[in-house]
Amino acid sequence: MTSQLSVGVLMFIAARDVENRVIEAMRRAGVDDITVAQGRVAARIGPHGTRLSDLAEQAQVTKQTATALVDRLEAAGYVERVPDPRDGRARLVRFTAKGEAMLPVARAEEQQVEREWEQHLGARRMRDLRESLTLLREITDPYQEPADV
Amino acid sequence: MTSQLSVGVLMFIAARDVENRVIEAMRRAGVDDITVAQGRVAARIGPHGTRLSDLAEQAQVTKQTATALVDRLEAAGYVERVPDPRDGRARLVRFTAKGEAMLPVARAEEQQVEREWEQHLGARRMRDLRESLTLLREITDPYQEPADV
DNA sequence: ATGCTCTAGTTCGATAGTCTGACCAATATA
DNA sequence: TATATTGGTCAGACTATCGAACTAGAGCAT
């Protein structure tokens, strides 16, 4: 085992930790029927609903995968599909009241993780980390924000 | 869509990019039968072989998952299992010549990605990023290095 | 030395994730 | 109007992942 892991692996380890902790926190709060993959999609749903195709693009999975993941979230009662008034073909995926209720749990844990990271790294490093990651997103995220948000 | 993504999501996006790019580079080089999940395990195999249970622990998956992933890598000819001289129960998973041959491809792409990141961020930011990620690993990676490596 | 506990790796069964190909209907474009 | 593109779903197939269970080897206590 080389003592010097690549930045990609280090990044993966940290990201994995956050995801697992958020899922765990939700389990402890009684939301135990959401998987990591479902959570990745759910986390992309905007406040007024988001198209399935947009979710797929954000999560960088195929439409079919997004369909399947949303199917499960819908079956579990966290999201619903409603027609998109701007396009007769499209549907908006939005949170149900049940879904809205779980969001604060996830958000709180994310913030808890970030506080612990900041405690470990120091405020300056944490700030720099966020800035660097935000910059990196410019070249690592294929997703392009819809023009009319 | 909130304009401020959590650090966890930003981290995930960057890590995903690296993984996808490495897999793509290997595809272009003719290694088109390794999946991302298999690559995650393969990347943990040490120079003299690594125990399956160690791989599982590093990758934070169950032994069964690691077994299945190694099964596939073995079937594809990239790794082999040999007895571990230090423990009659254990096997070491090590690269075959075919597996050894693919490593430089993955490494080269990882380094190419890092160069591009450094170009985008600047040398200082990149150095800080690596340092912060290394520090974060202390609190985000449950894996403990074996005492006798 | 013996008995018990723990561990390495495998098998089985089941579920979730993921993709390609295909399809239909709505929308956009020439 | 005809054609191309797009949104979402279905079908089929493969991969990833986990819990449960099991066997054999190793570790530990007596």
XYZ file of N, CA and C in Angstrom, chain A residues 84-132:
147
model
N -45.413 18.854 -15.867
C -44.655 20.098 -15.979
C -45.472 21.047 -16.857
N -45.950 22.157 -16.312
C -46.815 23.066 -17.086
C -46.126 23.647 -18.323
N -44.798 23.545 -18.369
C -44.111 24.162 -19.501
C -43.852 23.208 -20.651
N -44.161 21.940 -20.441
C -43.846 20.972 -21.482
C -44.749 19.755 -21.291
N -45.587 19.527 -22.296
C -46.565 18.463 -22.185
C -45.979 17.079 -22.005
N -44.738 16.892 -22.378
C -44.119 15.576 -22.238
C -43.583 15.349 -20.846
N -43.224 16.456 -20.202
C -42.361 16.328 -19.037
C -43.157 16.208 -17.750
N -42.485 15.702 -16.735
C -43.024 15.623 -15.384
C -42.041 16.314 -14.458
N -42.576 16.862 -13.428
C -41.711 17.398 -12.375
C -41.726 16.415 -11.209
N -40.569 16.130 -10.705
C -40.448 15.322 -9.506
C -40.296 16.288 -8.342
N -41.218 16.206 -7.423
C -41.104 17.094 -6.270
C -41.341 16.320 -4.984
N -40.893 16.912 -3.882
C -41.044 16.232 -2.603
C -42.484 16.248 -2.134
N -42.902 15.181 -1.504
C -44.152 15.180 -0.763
C -43.870 15.794 0.612
N -44.930 15.916 1.389
C -44.728 16.425 2.747
C -43.781 15.495 3.512
N -43.951 14.197 3.270
C -43.060 13.238 3.913
C -41.598 13.479 3.499
N -41.418 13.738 2.211
C -40.081 14.006 1.725
C -39.525 15.298 2.301
N -40.359 16.319 2.316
C -39.922 17.608 2.868
C -39.482 17.448 4.322
N -40.152 16.515 5.013
C -39.851 16.348 6.441
C -38.476 15.717 6.669
N -37.993 14.979 5.684
C -36.694 14.326 5.902
C -35.528 15.232 5.547
N -35.795 16.252 4.775
C -34.693 17.105 4.331
C -33.883 17.711 5.467
N -34.549 18.261 6.494
C -33.763 18.875 7.566
C -32.803 17.884 8.230
N -33.185 16.624 8.280
C -32.308 15.604 8.871
C -31.022 15.501 8.060
N -31.192 15.366 6.748
C -30.023 15.257 5.886
C -29.165 16.521 5.971
N -29.828 17.662 5.873
C -29.082 18.922 5.906
C -28.306 19.084 7.206
N -28.983 18.747 8.308
C -28.331 18.896 9.606
C -27.078 18.031 9.696
N -27.171 16.815 9.159
C -25.998 15.944 9.243
C -24.880 16.429 8.347
N -25.249 16.912 7.172
C -24.227 17.478 6.285
C -23.479 18.599 6.976
N -24.255 19.437 7.664
C -23.627 20.569 8.334
C -22.784 20.103 9.522
N -23.279 19.073 10.186
C -22.496 18.522 11.289
C -21.151 18.004 10.787
N -21.206 17.310 9.686
C -19.959 16.794 9.101
C -19.030 17.948 8.766
N -19.594 18.971 8.154
C -18.744 20.103 7.764
C -18.141 20.776 8.971
N -18.899 20.880 10.058
C -18.336 21.470 11.286
C -17.182 20.629 11.807
N -17.360 19.307 11.766
C -16.290 18.448 12.261
C -15.059 18.541 11.369
N -15.290 18.665 10.095
C -14.158 18.813 9.175
C -13.442 20.117 9.457
N -14.221 21.138 9.692
C -13.620 22.430 9.966
C -12.831 22.381 11.267
N -13.376 21.651 12.227
C -12.674 21.525 13.487
C -11.345 20.801 13.295
N -11.371 19.838 12.382
C -10.160 19.050 12.158
C -9.136 19.820 11.328
N -9.618 20.569 10.367
C -8.725 21.238 9.417
C -8.361 22.650 9.834
N -9.247 23.275 10.582
C -9.090 24.705 10.828
C -9.945 25.473 9.834
N -10.305 26.692 10.230
C -11.244 27.480 9.438
C -10.651 27.863 8.085
N -9.336 28.159 8.077
C -8.757 28.602 6.817
C -8.723 27.475 5.787
N -8.262 26.322 6.265
C -8.202 25.187 5.351
C -9.588 24.796 4.856
N -10.542 24.874 5.742
C -11.893 24.488 5.347
C -12.443 25.443 4.300
N -12.168 26.725 4.514
C -12.631 27.706 3.541
C -11.955 27.455 2.195
N -10.640 27.243 2.245
C -9.908 26.979 1.003
C -10.423 25.715 0.316
N -10.730 24.717 1.137
C -11.228 23.468 0.562
C -12.509 23.705 -0.219
N -13.416 24.423 0.397
C -14.663 24.680 -0.298
C -14.435 25.469 -1.578
N -13.577 26.449 -1.491
C -13.296 27.258 -2.675
C -12.689 26.405 -3.783
N -11.729 25.593 -3.409
C -11.079 24.759 -4.424
C -12.079 23.793 -5.049
